[in-house]
mmCIF file of C-alpha atoms in Angstrom:
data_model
loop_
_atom_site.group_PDB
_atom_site.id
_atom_site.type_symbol
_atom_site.label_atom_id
_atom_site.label_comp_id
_atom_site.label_asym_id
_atom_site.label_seq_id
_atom_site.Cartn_x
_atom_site.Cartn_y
_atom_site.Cartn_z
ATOM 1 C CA UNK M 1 0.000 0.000 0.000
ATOM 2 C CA UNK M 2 2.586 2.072 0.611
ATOM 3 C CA UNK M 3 4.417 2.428 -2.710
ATOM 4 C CA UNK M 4 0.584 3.360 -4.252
ATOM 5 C CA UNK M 5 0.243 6.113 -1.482
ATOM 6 C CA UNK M 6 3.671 7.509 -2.420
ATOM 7 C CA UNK M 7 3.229 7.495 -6.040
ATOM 8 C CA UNK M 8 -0.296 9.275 -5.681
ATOM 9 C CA UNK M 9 1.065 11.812 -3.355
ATOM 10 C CA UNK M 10 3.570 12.318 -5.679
ATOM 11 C CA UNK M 11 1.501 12.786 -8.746
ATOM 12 C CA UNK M 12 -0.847 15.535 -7.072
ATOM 13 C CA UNK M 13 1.571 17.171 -4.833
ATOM 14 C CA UNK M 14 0.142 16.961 -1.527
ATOM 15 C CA UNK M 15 1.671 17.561 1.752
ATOM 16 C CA UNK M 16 2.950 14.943 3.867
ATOM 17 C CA UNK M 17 0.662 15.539 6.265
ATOM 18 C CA UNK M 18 -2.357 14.793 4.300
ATOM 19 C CA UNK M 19 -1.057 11.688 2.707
ATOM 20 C CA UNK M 20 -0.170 10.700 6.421
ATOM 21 C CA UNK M 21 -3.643 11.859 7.175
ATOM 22 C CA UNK M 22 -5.065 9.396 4.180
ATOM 23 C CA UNK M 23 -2.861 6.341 5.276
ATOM 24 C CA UNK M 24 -4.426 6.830 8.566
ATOM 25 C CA UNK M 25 -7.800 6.076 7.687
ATOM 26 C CA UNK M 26 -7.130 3.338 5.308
ATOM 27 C CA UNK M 27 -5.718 2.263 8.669
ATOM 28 C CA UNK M 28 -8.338 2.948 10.508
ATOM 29 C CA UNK M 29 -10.929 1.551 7.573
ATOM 30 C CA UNK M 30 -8.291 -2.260 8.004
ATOM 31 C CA UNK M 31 -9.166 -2.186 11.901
ATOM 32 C CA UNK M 32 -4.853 -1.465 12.027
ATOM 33 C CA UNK M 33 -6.116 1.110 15.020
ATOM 34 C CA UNK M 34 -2.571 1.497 16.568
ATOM 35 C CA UNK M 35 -1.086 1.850 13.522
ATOM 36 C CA UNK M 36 -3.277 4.504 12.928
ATOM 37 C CA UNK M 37 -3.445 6.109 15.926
ATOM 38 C CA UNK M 38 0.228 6.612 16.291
ATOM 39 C CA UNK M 39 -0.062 8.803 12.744
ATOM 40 C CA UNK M 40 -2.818 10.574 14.118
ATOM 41 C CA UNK M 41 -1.573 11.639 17.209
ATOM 42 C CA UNK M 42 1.797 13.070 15.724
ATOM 43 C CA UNK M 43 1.219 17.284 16.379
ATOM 44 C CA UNK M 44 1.605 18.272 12.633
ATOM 45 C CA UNK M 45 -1.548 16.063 11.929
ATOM 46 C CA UNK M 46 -4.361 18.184 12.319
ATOM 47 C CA UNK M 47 -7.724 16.431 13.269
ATOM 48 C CA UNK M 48 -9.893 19.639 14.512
ATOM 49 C CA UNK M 49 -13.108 18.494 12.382
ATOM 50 C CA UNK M 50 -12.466 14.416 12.891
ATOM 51 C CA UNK M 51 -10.928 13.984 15.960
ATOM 52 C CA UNK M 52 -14.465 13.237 17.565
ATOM 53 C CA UNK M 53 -15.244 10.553 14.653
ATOM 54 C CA UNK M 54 -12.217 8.630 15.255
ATOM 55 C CA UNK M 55 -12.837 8.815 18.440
ATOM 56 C CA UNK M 56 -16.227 7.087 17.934
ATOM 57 C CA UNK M 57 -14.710 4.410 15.873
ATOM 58 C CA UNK M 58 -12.344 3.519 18.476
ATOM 59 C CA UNK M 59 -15.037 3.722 20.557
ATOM 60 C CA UNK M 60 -17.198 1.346 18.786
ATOM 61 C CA UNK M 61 -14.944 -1.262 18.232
ATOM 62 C CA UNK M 62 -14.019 -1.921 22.062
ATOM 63 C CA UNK M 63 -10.397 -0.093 21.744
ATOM 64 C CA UNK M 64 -11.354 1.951 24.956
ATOM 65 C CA UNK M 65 -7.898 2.725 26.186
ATOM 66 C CA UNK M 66 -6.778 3.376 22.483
ATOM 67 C CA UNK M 67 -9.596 5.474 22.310
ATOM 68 C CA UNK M 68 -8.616 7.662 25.999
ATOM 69 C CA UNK M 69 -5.029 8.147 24.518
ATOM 70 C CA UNK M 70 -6.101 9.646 21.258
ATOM 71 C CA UNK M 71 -8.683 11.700 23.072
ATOM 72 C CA UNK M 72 -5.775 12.951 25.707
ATOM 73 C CA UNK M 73 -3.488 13.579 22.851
ATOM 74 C CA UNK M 74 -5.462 14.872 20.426
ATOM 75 C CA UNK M 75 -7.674 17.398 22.078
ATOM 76 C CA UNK M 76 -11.192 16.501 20.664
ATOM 77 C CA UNK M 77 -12.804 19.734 20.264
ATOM 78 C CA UNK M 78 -16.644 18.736 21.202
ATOM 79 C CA UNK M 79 -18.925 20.539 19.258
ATOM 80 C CA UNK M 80 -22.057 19.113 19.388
ATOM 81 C CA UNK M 81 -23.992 17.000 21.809
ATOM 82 C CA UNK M 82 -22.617 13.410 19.879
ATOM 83 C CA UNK M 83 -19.111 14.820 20.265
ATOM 84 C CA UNK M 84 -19.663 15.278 24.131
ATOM 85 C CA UNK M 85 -21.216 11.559 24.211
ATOM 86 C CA UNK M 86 -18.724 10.302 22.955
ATOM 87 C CA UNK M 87 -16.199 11.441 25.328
ATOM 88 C CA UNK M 88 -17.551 10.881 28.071
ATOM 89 C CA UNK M 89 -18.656 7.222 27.220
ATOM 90 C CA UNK M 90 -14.796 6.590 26.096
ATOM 91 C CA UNK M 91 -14.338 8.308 29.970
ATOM 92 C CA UNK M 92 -16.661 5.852 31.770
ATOM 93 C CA UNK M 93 -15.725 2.954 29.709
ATOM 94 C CA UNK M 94 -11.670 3.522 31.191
ATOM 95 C CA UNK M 95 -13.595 3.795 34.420
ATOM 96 C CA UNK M 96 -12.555 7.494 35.113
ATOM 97 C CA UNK M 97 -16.253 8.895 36.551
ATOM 98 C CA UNK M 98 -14.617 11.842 38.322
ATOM 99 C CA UNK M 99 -13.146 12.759 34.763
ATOM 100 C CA UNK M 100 -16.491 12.737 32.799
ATOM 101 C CA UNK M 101 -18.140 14.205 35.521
ATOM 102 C CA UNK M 102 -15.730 17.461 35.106
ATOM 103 C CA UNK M 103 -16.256 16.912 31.720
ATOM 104 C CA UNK M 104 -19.730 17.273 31.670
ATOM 105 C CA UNK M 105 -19.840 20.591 33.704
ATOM 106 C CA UNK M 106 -17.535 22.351 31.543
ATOM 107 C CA UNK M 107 -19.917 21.078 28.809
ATOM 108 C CA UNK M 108 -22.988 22.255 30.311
ATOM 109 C CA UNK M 109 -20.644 25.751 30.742
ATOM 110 C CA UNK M 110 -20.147 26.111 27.036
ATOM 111 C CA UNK M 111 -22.056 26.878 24.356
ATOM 112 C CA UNK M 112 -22.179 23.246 22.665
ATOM 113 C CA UNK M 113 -24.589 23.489 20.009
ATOM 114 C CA UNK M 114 -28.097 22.412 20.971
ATOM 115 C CA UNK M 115 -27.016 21.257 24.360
ATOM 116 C CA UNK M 116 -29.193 18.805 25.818
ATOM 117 C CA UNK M 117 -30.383 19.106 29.558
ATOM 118 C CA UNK M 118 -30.746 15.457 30.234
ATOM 119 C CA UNK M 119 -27.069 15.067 29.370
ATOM 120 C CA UNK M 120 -26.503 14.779 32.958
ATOM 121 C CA UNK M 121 -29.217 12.949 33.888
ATOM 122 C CA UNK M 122 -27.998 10.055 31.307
ATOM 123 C CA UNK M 123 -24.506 10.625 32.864
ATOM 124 C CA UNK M 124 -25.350 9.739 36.606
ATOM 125 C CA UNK M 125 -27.790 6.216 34.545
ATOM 126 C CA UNK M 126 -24.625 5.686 33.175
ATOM 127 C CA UNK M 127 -22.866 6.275 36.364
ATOM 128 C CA UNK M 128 -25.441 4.115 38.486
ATOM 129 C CA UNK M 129 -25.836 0.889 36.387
ATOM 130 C CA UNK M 130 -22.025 0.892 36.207
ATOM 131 C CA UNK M 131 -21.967 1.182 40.171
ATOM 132 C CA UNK M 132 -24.529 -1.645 40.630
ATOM 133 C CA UNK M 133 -23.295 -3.723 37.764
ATOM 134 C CA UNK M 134 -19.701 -3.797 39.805
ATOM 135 C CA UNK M 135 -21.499 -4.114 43.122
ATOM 136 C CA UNK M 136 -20.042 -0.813 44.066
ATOM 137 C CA UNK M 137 -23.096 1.449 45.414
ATOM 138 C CA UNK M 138 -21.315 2.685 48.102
ATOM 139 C CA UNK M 139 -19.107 3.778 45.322
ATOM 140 C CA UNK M 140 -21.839 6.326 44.528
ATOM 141 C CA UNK M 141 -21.645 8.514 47.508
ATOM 142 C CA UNK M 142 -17.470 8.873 47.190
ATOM 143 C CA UNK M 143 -18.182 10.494 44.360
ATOM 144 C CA UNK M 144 -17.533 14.131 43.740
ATOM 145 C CA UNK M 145 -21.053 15.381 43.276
ATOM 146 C CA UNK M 146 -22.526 18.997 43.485
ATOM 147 C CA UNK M 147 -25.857 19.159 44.882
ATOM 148 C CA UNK M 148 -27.761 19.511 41.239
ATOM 149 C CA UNK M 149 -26.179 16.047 40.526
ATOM 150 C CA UNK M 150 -26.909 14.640 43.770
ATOM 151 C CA UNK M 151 -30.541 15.667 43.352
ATOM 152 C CA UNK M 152 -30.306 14.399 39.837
ATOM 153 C CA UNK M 153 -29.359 10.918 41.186
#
């Protein structure tokens, strides 16, 4: 694959960046997620409009702490209620509730388009289930809540 990618980028002149950018999500597209998360996290890649939906595919296809090391490295600018999901389900799923409970304040700070007010509501399900799944429920009250959550909950 490589020798076609280099002839292509050749031919049309492109940066290296973008034909490291297009080898990442053939990548990506072969399941090779380490592969192509080590291009993707290199700082002269920049991901600002996709970082979120590779973040969903790692997601999706159970590579949770893959998916928490691009999302630390990378910087996922969340801009719309799916973005913030996303995030915070790759947060639970690496079992860091304190994280994606920060997380969703500062979202419910911002301006994220068409922010929705049961976000926090599914957060704390989330939360709860995961608890009582892991017969943990007096896991719930160590648990740095405000008092909107705790009512919430």
């Amino acid at each position: 694959m490589q020798p076609f990618i280099d002839t292509f980028v050749h031919q049309f002149m492109m940066p290296v960046e973008t034909s490291q950018f297009i080898l990442a999500l053939w990548l990506l597209d072969a399941r090779r997620f380490s592969e192509a998360c080590s291009i993707l996290t290199h700082p002269n890649i920049d991901l600002r409009m996709y970082a979120p939906a590779v973040l969903n595919i790692l997601f999706d296809f159970g590579e949770h702490s893959l998916a928490l090391r691009f999302y630390r490295a990378k910087h996922a600018e969340l801009r719309t209620i799916e973005d913030g999901t996303v995030a915070l389900r790759v947060l639970l799923a690496n079992n860091l509730v304190s994280e994606a409970l920060m997380l969703e304040r500062k979202l419910s700070r911002t301006n994220l388009q068409c922010y929705d007010l049961n976000i926090l509501e599914n957060l704390l399900y989330f939360i709860f289930n995961d608890r009582v799944s892991k017969n943990d429920v007096p896991g719930l009250f160590n648990l740095p809540l405000d008092s909107l959550e705790c009512n919430a909950l």
